[in-house]
Amino acid sequence: MHRYTEAQLARYFDRIDYARDARQQASADPLGFLTALQRHHMARVPFESVSLHYSKARLLSLDPEDLYTKIVVNRRGGYCMEVNAFFATVLRSLGFKLISAGGRVMITGASPGWDHMVNLVTVNGRRYLVDVGFGSNCPPHPVPLEHDHQFVGVAGIRGKLEYRALKEHTDPSQRVWVYSAKESGDAPWQEMYAVAEIEFIPGDFDVMNLKTMTSPQSFFVQHVTCVRTIVDPAGDRAVGLLILHRDNVKQRRAGQPETNETLETEEQRVRALEKYFGILLTPEEQGAIRGLASELGRQRDRGRVSHPRQRT
């Protein structure tokens, strides 16, 4: 398995604004270290589809070195398979034991098949779900694989993990891990995705990635989206969410009114990507969206589909 060098890891820690000496926690408190690493990562590395719109190639590589260049050197993010594949390589490079697994997004009620990626990390003999690529409903910390485990997420979201069969299973004895979320105590649980506790190899994700980045029906091909968490000044706690979806930027914090900013032009969206997410597009990248259905001002009032992984 590929691993990053010490120099590459040091640059990554700078990228996510995490003190280099924080790695000393790993031996004494590996779960605490993993939790802090995930929090810092999700606050600095956005979940986004920008390169499918603001680039001429519109092809996404899962090669670990390509991901390092994109995320660390070029200070970008990516969608689930990119950021979770990258994070898996970081964790292996730091000595963590894990497998990468496939998931089926279920929020629409019927899964289109394997279309999500997570990491299952073993710490002190216990396995945890670690996901840094599921938008605003993404679990913000490691979640133990424990049936009916409930937890508090970001901006009032609650999460739950269950080990059970799916309605699509023809053999009811089958079991998968089902992650559900809801926005308040009175709201019903909504299924987000299901994960099979089976290791997927890079070739499996290559097949999944090809469809996700090229299919005209792919949400990521159709829409510009970008999400990151907001942490408190000390970096100790995730306190909110920044969400760019099509022509709107929202900021959500628990117990506070939601703020909204409407983007009228491509120039405004390019500035918003830099201001809120640190994504700086070159003139060539900015021009690559011209003529696409996702270009602002082209079909601004058509096809307003919410991201199945976001509350928009």
mmCIF file of C-alpha atoms in Angstrom:
data_model
loop_
_atom_site.group_PDB
_atom_site.id
_atom_site.type_symbol
_atom_site.label_atom_id
_atom_site.label_comp_id
_atom_site.label_asym_id
_atom_site.label_seq_id
_atom_site.Cartn_x
_atom_site.Cartn_y
_atom_site.Cartn_z
ATOM 1 C CA MET A 1 0.000 0.000 0.000
ATOM 2 C CA HIS A 2 1.208 3.493 -0.842
ATOM 3 C CA ARG A 3 2.460 5.699 1.989
ATOM 4 C CA TYR A 4 3.425 9.349 2.140
ATOM 5 C CA THR A 5 6.877 10.435 3.270
ATOM 6 C CA GLU A 6 7.594 12.315 6.481
ATOM 7 C CA ALA A 7 8.109 15.489 4.452
ATOM 8 C CA GLN A 8 4.763 15.020 2.727
ATOM 9 C CA LEU A 9 3.006 14.432 6.050
ATOM 10 C CA ALA A 10 4.590 17.559 7.523
ATOM 11 C CA ARG A 11 3.261 19.616 4.609
ATOM 12 C CA TYR A 12 -0.171 18.027 5.039
ATOM 13 C CA PHE A 13 -0.223 19.011 8.713
ATOM 14 C CA ASP A 14 0.520 22.577 7.666
ATOM 15 C CA ARG A 15 -2.284 22.364 5.101
ATOM 16 C CA ILE A 16 -4.875 21.464 7.764
ATOM 17 C CA ASP A 17 -3.431 23.859 10.353
ATOM 18 C CA TYR A 18 -2.546 21.104 12.811
ATOM 19 C CA ALA A 19 0.586 21.375 14.913
ATOM 20 C CA ARG A 20 3.291 18.967 13.808
ATOM 21 C CA ASP A 21 4.051 17.912 17.373
ATOM 22 C CA ALA A 22 0.418 16.817 17.765
ATOM 23 C CA ARG A 23 1.483 13.467 16.337
ATOM 24 C CA GLN A 24 3.033 12.743 19.728
ATOM 25 C CA GLN A 25 -0.518 12.079 20.933
ATOM 26 C CA ALA A 26 -0.777 9.085 18.631
ATOM 27 C CA SER A 27 0.990 6.620 20.905
ATOM 28 C CA ALA A 28 -0.709 7.781 24.106
ATOM 29 C CA ASP A 29 -4.195 8.429 22.726
ATOM 30 C CA PRO A 30 -4.623 7.130 19.156
ATOM 31 C CA LEU A 31 -8.408 7.636 19.119
ATOM 32 C CA GLY A 32 -8.055 11.213 20.341
ATOM 33 C CA PHE A 33 -5.428 11.839 17.685
ATOM 34 C CA LEU A 34 -7.626 10.334 14.957
ATOM 35 C CA THR A 35 -10.592 12.429 16.110
ATOM 36 C CA ALA A 36 -8.581 15.661 16.061
ATOM 37 C CA LEU A 37 -7.039 14.799 12.702
ATOM 38 C CA GLN A 38 -10.469 14.235 11.152
ATOM 39 C CA ARG A 39 -11.793 17.491 12.619
ATOM 40 C CA HIS A 40 -8.893 19.550 11.281
ATOM 41 C CA HIS A 41 -9.058 17.814 7.900
ATOM 42 C CA MET A 42 -12.782 18.483 7.410
ATOM 43 C CA ALA A 43 -12.343 22.143 8.343
ATOM 44 C CA ARG A 44 -9.611 22.701 5.728
ATOM 45 C CA VAL A 45 -10.159 20.135 2.954
ATOM 46 C CA PRO A 46 -13.619 20.679 1.439
ATOM 47 C CA PHE A 47 -15.955 18.091 0.029
ATOM 48 C CA GLU A 48 -16.400 19.487 -3.490
ATOM 49 C CA SER A 49 -17.073 18.845 -7.178
ATOM 50 C CA VAL A 50 -15.248 21.914 -8.500
ATOM 51 C CA SER A 51 -12.841 20.089 -10.833
ATOM 52 C CA LEU A 52 -15.720 18.528 -12.774
ATOM 53 C CA HIS A 53 -16.794 22.029 -13.827
ATOM 54 C CA TYR A 54 -13.773 24.308 -13.680
ATOM 55 C CA SER A 55 -11.306 22.220 -15.677
ATOM 56 C CA LYS A 56 -11.066 21.209 -19.318
ATOM 57 C CA ALA A 57 -10.220 17.561 -18.617
ATOM 58 C CA ARG A 58 -12.976 16.976 -16.020
ATOM 59 C CA LEU A 59 -11.362 13.683 -15.016
ATOM 60 C CA LEU A 60 -10.486 12.809 -11.418
ATOM 61 C CA SER A 61 -7.570 10.573 -10.451
ATOM 62 C CA LEU A 62 -7.511 8.375 -7.352
ATOM 63 C CA ASP A 63 -3.744 7.861 -7.571
ATOM 64 C CA PRO A 64 -2.324 8.746 -4.112
ATOM 65 C CA GLU A 65 0.331 11.085 -5.506
ATOM 66 C CA ASP A 66 -2.175 12.851 -7.754
ATOM 67 C CA LEU A 67 -4.463 13.285 -4.756
ATOM 68 C CA TYR A 68 -1.596 14.663 -2.675
ATOM 69 C CA THR A 69 -0.807 17.240 -5.365
ATOM 70 C CA LYS A 70 -4.443 18.259 -5.666
ATOM 71 C CA ILE A 71 -5.302 18.420 -1.965
ATOM 72 C CA VAL A 72 -2.067 19.507 -0.332
ATOM 73 C CA VAL A 73 -0.015 21.284 -2.996
ATOM 74 C CA ASN A 74 -2.916 22.893 -4.881
ATOM 75 C CA ARG A 75 -5.036 23.282 -1.725
ATOM 76 C CA ARG A 76 -8.222 21.812 -3.134
ATOM 77 C CA GLY A 77 -10.655 19.131 -1.948
ATOM 78 C CA GLY A 78 -12.674 16.507 -3.763
ATOM 79 C CA TYR A 79 -15.694 14.265 -3.605
ATOM 80 C CA CYS A 80 -15.978 11.137 -1.451
ATOM 81 C CA MET A 81 -13.633 8.779 -3.286
ATOM 82 C CA GLU A 82 -10.937 11.452 -3.606
ATOM 83 C CA VAL A 83 -10.882 12.765 -0.033
ATOM 84 C CA ASN A 84 -11.448 9.380 1.610
ATOM 85 C CA ALA A 85 -8.788 7.686 -0.546
ATOM 86 C CA PHE A 86 -6.371 10.461 0.330
ATOM 87 C CA PHE A 87 -7.247 10.298 4.041
ATOM 88 C CA ALA A 88 -6.778 6.514 3.996
ATOM 89 C CA THR A 89 -3.226 6.971 2.667
ATOM 90 C CA VAL A 90 -2.517 9.582 5.343
ATOM 91 C CA LEU A 91 -3.759 7.248 8.077
ATOM 92 C CA ARG A 92 -1.713 4.291 6.803
ATOM 93 C CA SER A 93 1.329 6.544 6.611
ATOM 94 C CA LEU A 94 0.775 7.420 10.268
ATOM 95 C CA GLY A 95 0.574 3.758 11.263
ATOM 96 C CA PHE A 96 -3.184 3.275 11.558
ATOM 97 C CA LYS A 97 -4.765 -0.065 10.651
ATOM 98 C CA LEU A 98 -7.755 0.270 8.316
ATOM 99 C CA ILE A 99 -9.689 -1.020 5.346
ATOM 100 C CA SER A 100 -11.486 1.074 2.734
ATOM 101 C CA ALA A 101 -15.063 -0.020 2.068
ATOM 102 C CA GLY A 102 -17.790 0.724 -0.422
ATOM 103 C CA GLY A 103 -21.108 2.291 0.436
ATOM 104 C CA ARG A 104 -24.518 2.726 -1.143
ATOM 105 C CA VAL A 105 -26.157 6.137 -0.798
ATOM 106 C CA MET A 106 -29.770 5.542 0.253
ATOM 107 C CA ILE A 107 -31.272 8.965 0.863
ATOM 108 C CA THR A 108 -33.396 8.895 -2.298
ATOM 109 C CA GLY A 109 -35.028 5.663 -1.137
ATOM 110 C CA ALA A 110 -33.407 3.386 -3.720
ATOM 111 C CA SER A 111 -29.655 2.953 -3.979
ATOM 112 C CA PRO A 112 -28.135 3.292 -7.454
ATOM 113 C CA GLY A 113 -25.383 0.875 -6.433
ATOM 114 C CA TRP A 114 -21.896 1.295 -5.010
ATOM 115 C CA ASP A 115 -21.341 5.060 -5.122
ATOM 116 C CA HIS A 116 -19.663 6.020 -1.849
ATOM 117 C CA MET A 117 -16.405 5.280 -0.056
ATOM 118 C CA VAL A 118 -15.568 5.208 3.661
ATOM 119 C CA ASN A 119 -12.699 4.013 5.819
ATOM 120 C CA LEU A 120 -13.055 1.516 8.668
ATOM 121 C CA VAL A 121 -10.247 2.177 11.131
ATOM 122 C CA THR A 122 -9.263 -0.167 13.963
ATOM 123 C CA VAL A 123 -8.103 1.537 17.168
ATOM 124 C CA ASN A 124 -7.315 -0.454 20.330
ATOM 125 C CA GLY A 125 -9.090 -3.499 18.892
ATOM 126 C CA ARG A 126 -12.278 -1.620 18.014
ATOM 127 C CA ARG A 127 -13.369 -0.686 14.502
ATOM 128 C CA TYR A 128 -14.654 2.811 13.661
ATOM 129 C CA LEU A 129 -16.415 4.371 10.680
ATOM 130 C CA VAL A 130 -14.304 7.313 9.484
ATOM 131 C CA ASP A 131 -15.763 9.402 6.652
ATOM 132 C CA VAL A 132 -14.474 12.807 5.506
ATOM 133 C CA GLY A 133 -16.516 12.954 2.280
ATOM 134 C CA PHE A 134 -20.288 13.061 2.736
ATOM 135 C CA GLY A 135 -21.139 16.747 2.680
ATOM 136 C CA SER A 136 -23.161 18.406 5.411
ATOM 137 C CA ASN A 137 -24.450 15.118 6.830
ATOM 138 C CA CYS A 138 -20.974 13.625 7.198
ATOM 139 C CA PRO A 139 -20.162 12.200 10.655
ATOM 140 C CA PRO A 140 -17.599 14.677 12.063
ATOM 141 C CA HIS A 141 -15.666 12.149 14.135
ATOM 142 C CA PRO A 142 -14.920 8.405 14.247
ATOM 143 C CA VAL A 143 -18.091 6.409 14.910
ATOM 144 C CA PRO A 144 -17.735 2.991 16.590
ATOM 145 C CA LEU A 145 -19.253 0.088 14.681
ATOM 146 C CA GLU A 146 -21.841 -0.589 17.360
ATOM 147 C CA HIS A 147 -25.487 -1.401 16.651
ATOM 148 C CA ASP A 148 -27.876 1.475 17.429
ATOM 149 C CA HIS A 149 -25.034 3.800 18.356
ATOM 150 C CA GLN A 150 -26.244 7.427 18.333
ATOM 151 C CA PHE A 151 -24.172 10.589 18.329
ATOM 152 C CA VAL A 152 -24.330 14.365 17.887
ATOM 153 C CA GLY A 153 -22.947 15.799 14.667
ATOM 154 C CA VAL A 154 -22.474 19.379 13.452
ATOM 155 C CA ALA A 155 -25.034 22.206 13.515
ATOM 156 C CA GLY A 156 -27.712 20.199 15.309
ATOM 157 C CA ILE A 157 -27.518 17.059 13.181
ATOM 158 C CA ARG A 158 -27.907 13.760 15.019
ATOM 159 C CA GLY A 159 -26.535 10.501 13.655
ATOM 160 C CA LYS A 160 -27.195 6.805 14.201
ATOM 161 C CA LEU A 161 -25.427 3.637 13.107
ATOM 162 C CA GLU A 162 -27.286 0.308 12.880
ATOM 163 C CA TYR A 163 -26.261 -3.205 11.884
ATOM 164 C CA ARG A 164 -29.188 -4.682 9.995
ATOM 165 C CA ALA A 165 -30.595 -6.010 6.749
ATOM 166 C CA LEU A 166 -31.791 -3.825 3.878
ATOM 167 C CA LYS A 167 -35.215 -4.141 2.290
ATOM 168 C CA GLU A 168 -33.454 -4.998 -0.981
ATOM 169 C CA HIS A 169 -31.761 -8.071 0.520
ATOM 170 C CA THR A 170 -33.201 -11.346 -0.761
ATOM 171 C CA ASP A 171 -31.552 -13.176 2.135
ATOM 172 C CA PRO A 172 -32.781 -11.489 5.354
ATOM 173 C CA SER A 173 -29.849 -12.908 7.320
ATOM 174 C CA GLN A 174 -27.491 -10.421 5.602
ATOM 175 C CA ARG A 175 -26.256 -7.441 7.598
ATOM 176 C CA VAL A 176 -24.692 -4.108 6.692
ATOM 177 C CA TRP A 177 -23.952 -0.922 8.624
ATOM 178 C CA VAL A 178 -26.641 1.690 7.962
ATOM 179 C CA TYR A 179 -25.919 5.331 8.786
ATOM 180 C CA SER A 180 -28.964 7.566 9.349
ATOM 181 C CA ALA A 181 -29.293 11.223 10.315
ATOM 182 C CA LYS A 182 -31.906 13.737 11.392
ATOM 183 C CA GLU A 183 -31.941 17.466 12.035
ATOM 184 C CA SER A 184 -33.803 17.588 15.358
ATOM 185 C CA GLY A 185 -35.111 15.414 18.145
ATOM 186 C CA ASP A 186 -38.637 15.289 16.693
ATOM 187 C CA ALA A 187 -37.617 14.692 13.079
ATOM 188 C CA PRO A 188 -37.730 11.163 11.640
ATOM 189 C CA TRP A 189 -34.488 9.318 10.956
ATOM 190 C CA GLN A 190 -33.454 9.405 7.315
ATOM 191 C CA GLU A 191 -31.164 6.745 5.886
ATOM 192 C CA MET A 192 -27.966 8.223 4.442
ATOM 193 C CA TYR A 193 -25.920 5.240 3.297
ATOM 194 C CA ALA A 194 -25.140 1.586 3.932
ATOM 195 C CA VAL A 195 -21.640 0.120 4.238
ATOM 196 C CA ALA A 196 -20.611 -3.490 3.831
ATOM 197 C CA GLU A 197 -17.772 -4.506 6.142
ATOM 198 C CA ILE A 198 -15.733 -5.834 3.209
ATOM 199 C CA GLU A 199 -12.460 -4.398 1.990
ATOM 200 C CA PHE A 200 -12.597 -2.787 -1.449
ATOM 201 C CA ILE A 201 -9.385 -2.634 -3.476
ATOM 202 C CA PRO A 202 -8.283 0.332 -5.640
ATOM 203 C CA GLY A 203 -9.668 -1.256 -8.815
ATOM 204 C CA ASP A 204 -13.146 -1.349 -7.268
ATOM 205 C CA PHE A 205 -13.035 2.376 -6.611
ATOM 206 C CA ASP A 206 -11.688 3.052 -10.104
ATOM 207 C CA VAL A 207 -14.871 1.514 -11.523
ATOM 208 C CA MET A 208 -17.067 3.517 -9.134
ATOM 209 C CA ASN A 209 -15.131 6.712 -9.850
ATOM 210 C CA LEU A 210 -15.492 6.373 -13.622
ATOM 211 C CA LYS A 211 -19.288 6.424 -13.451
ATOM 212 C CA THR A 212 -19.437 9.163 -10.830
ATOM 213 C CA MET A 213 -17.228 11.589 -12.752
ATOM 214 C CA THR A 214 -18.559 10.923 -16.282
ATOM 215 C CA SER A 215 -22.230 9.921 -16.175
ATOM 216 C CA PRO A 216 -24.576 12.740 -17.277
ATOM 217 C CA GLN A 217 -26.917 11.612 -14.495
ATOM 218 C CA SER A 218 -24.252 12.012 -11.808
ATOM 219 C CA PHE A 219 -25.121 14.718 -9.313
ATOM 220 C CA PHE A 220 -21.504 15.838 -9.234
ATOM 221 C CA VAL A 221 -21.422 16.242 -13.007
ATOM 222 C CA GLN A 222 -24.598 18.314 -12.909
ATOM 223 C CA HIS A 223 -23.911 20.620 -9.970
ATOM 224 C CA VAL A 224 -21.150 22.699 -8.408
ATOM 225 C CA THR A 225 -21.067 21.946 -4.700
ATOM 226 C CA CYS A 226 -18.622 22.575 -1.852
ATOM 227 C CA VAL A 227 -18.874 21.876 1.898
ATOM 228 C CA ARG A 228 -16.564 22.263 4.867
ATOM 229 C CA THR A 229 -16.988 22.388 8.638
ATOM 230 C CA ILE A 230 -16.350 25.441 10.788
ATOM 231 C CA VAL A 231 -14.306 24.944 13.956
ATOM 232 C CA ASP A 232 -13.984 27.143 17.027
ATOM 233 C CA PRO A 233 -10.952 29.456 17.249
ATOM 234 C CA ALA A 234 -8.965 26.861 19.190
ATOM 235 C CA GLY A 235 -9.735 24.173 16.627
ATOM 236 C CA ASP A 236 -11.098 21.914 19.370
ATOM 237 C CA ARG A 237 -14.714 21.615 18.230
ATOM 238 C CA ALA A 238 -16.721 21.652 15.010
ATOM 239 C CA VAL A 239 -19.381 24.350 15.437
ATOM 240 C CA GLY A 240 -20.946 24.833 12.016
ATOM 241 C CA LEU A 241 -21.076 24.251 8.290
ATOM 242 C CA LEU A 242 -20.340 26.245 5.158
ATOM 243 C CA ILE A 243 -22.264 24.972 2.126
ATOM 244 C CA LEU A 244 -22.008 26.234 -1.446
ATOM 245 C CA HIS A 245 -24.625 24.640 -3.693
ATOM 246 C CA ARG A 246 -25.145 25.952 -7.215
ATOM 247 C CA ASP A 247 -25.834 29.681 -6.710
ATOM 248 C CA ASN A 248 -26.135 29.824 -2.934
ATOM 249 C CA VAL A 249 -23.786 29.914 0.054
ATOM 250 C CA LYS A 250 -25.205 28.962 3.434
ATOM 251 C CA GLN A 251 -23.672 29.090 6.888
ATOM 252 C CA ARG A 252 -25.227 26.974 9.619
ATOM 253 C CA ARG A 253 -24.416 26.980 13.317
ATOM 254 C CA ALA A 254 -26.430 25.248 16.018
ATOM 255 C CA GLY A 255 -28.690 27.671 17.869
ATOM 256 C CA GLN A 256 -28.095 30.523 15.403
ATOM 257 C CA PRO A 257 -30.081 31.780 12.401
ATOM 258 C CA GLU A 258 -28.930 30.432 9.069
ATOM 259 C CA THR A 259 -27.245 32.947 6.772
ATOM 260 C CA ASN A 260 -27.631 32.870 2.989
ATOM 261 C CA GLU A 261 -25.815 34.556 0.145
ATOM 262 C CA THR A 262 -27.121 34.318 -3.424
ATOM 263 C CA LEU A 263 -24.536 34.228 -6.214
ATOM 264 C CA GLU A 264 -25.712 35.899 -9.412
ATOM 265 C CA THR A 265 -22.676 35.493 -11.654
ATOM 266 C CA GLU A 266 -19.735 33.200 -12.277
ATOM 267 C CA GLU A 267 -17.435 35.937 -10.984
ATOM 268 C CA GLN A 268 -19.292 35.944 -7.658
ATOM 269 C CA ARG A 269 -19.092 32.170 -7.358
ATOM 270 C CA VAL A 270 -15.363 32.159 -8.112
ATOM 271 C CA ARG A 271 -14.850 34.758 -5.370
ATOM 272 C CA ALA A 272 -17.011 32.734 -2.954
ATOM 273 C CA LEU A 273 -14.941 29.601 -3.573
ATOM 274 C CA GLU A 274 -11.815 31.513 -2.639
ATOM 275 C CA LYS A 275 -13.328 33.425 0.295
ATOM 276 C CA TYR A 276 -15.098 30.556 2.037
ATOM 277 C CA PHE A 277 -13.171 27.474 0.912
ATOM 278 C CA GLY A 278 -9.695 28.687 -0.028
ATOM 279 C CA ILE A 279 -10.089 27.424 -3.613
ATOM 280 C CA LEU A 280 -8.249 29.726 -5.999
ATOM 281 C CA LEU A 281 -9.063 29.078 -9.655
ATOM 282 C CA THR A 282 -6.745 30.095 -12.490
ATOM 283 C CA PRO A 283 -8.179 32.110 -15.411
ATOM 284 C CA GLU A 284 -8.058 28.956 -17.538
ATOM 285 C CA GLU A 285 -10.014 26.995 -14.927
ATOM 286 C CA GLN A 286 -12.559 29.784 -14.561
ATOM 287 C CA GLY A 287 -13.193 29.749 -18.302
ATOM 288 C CA ALA A 288 -13.634 25.973 -18.501
ATOM 289 C CA ILE A 289 -17.210 26.126 -17.190
ATOM 290 C CA ARG A 290 -18.414 28.256 -20.094
ATOM 291 C CA GLY A 291 -21.126 26.465 -22.035
ATOM 292 C CA LEU A 292 -21.825 23.858 -19.335
ATOM 293 C CA ALA A 293 -25.297 23.499 -17.836
ATOM 294 C CA SER A 294 -23.759 24.277 -14.419
ATOM 295 C CA GLU A 295 -22.576 27.744 -15.530
ATOM 296 C CA LEU A 296 -24.335 30.456 -13.543
ATOM 297 C CA GLY A 297 -26.669 32.520 -15.681
ATOM 298 C CA ARG A 298 -27.118 29.712 -18.209
ATOM 299 C CA GLN A 299 -29.858 27.633 -16.604
ATOM 300 C CA ARG A 300 -30.021 29.331 -13.232
ATOM 301 C CA ASP A 301 -33.641 28.570 -12.471
ATOM 302 C CA ARG A 302 -33.788 25.025 -13.847
ATOM 303 C CA GLY A 303 -33.055 21.686 -12.226
ATOM 304 C CA ARG A 304 -32.769 22.813 -8.617
ATOM 305 C CA VAL A 305 -31.936 19.396 -7.197
ATOM 306 C CA SER A 306 -30.604 19.199 -3.655
ATOM 307 C CA HIS A 307 -27.482 17.173 -3.085
ATOM 308 C CA PRO A 308 -28.513 13.816 -1.569
ATOM 309 C CA ARG A 309 -25.757 14.284 0.994
ATOM 310 C CA GLN A 310 -26.594 17.882 1.882
ATOM 311 C CA ARG A 311 -29.351 19.846 3.530
ATOM 312 C CA THR A 312 -29.681 22.679 1.008
#
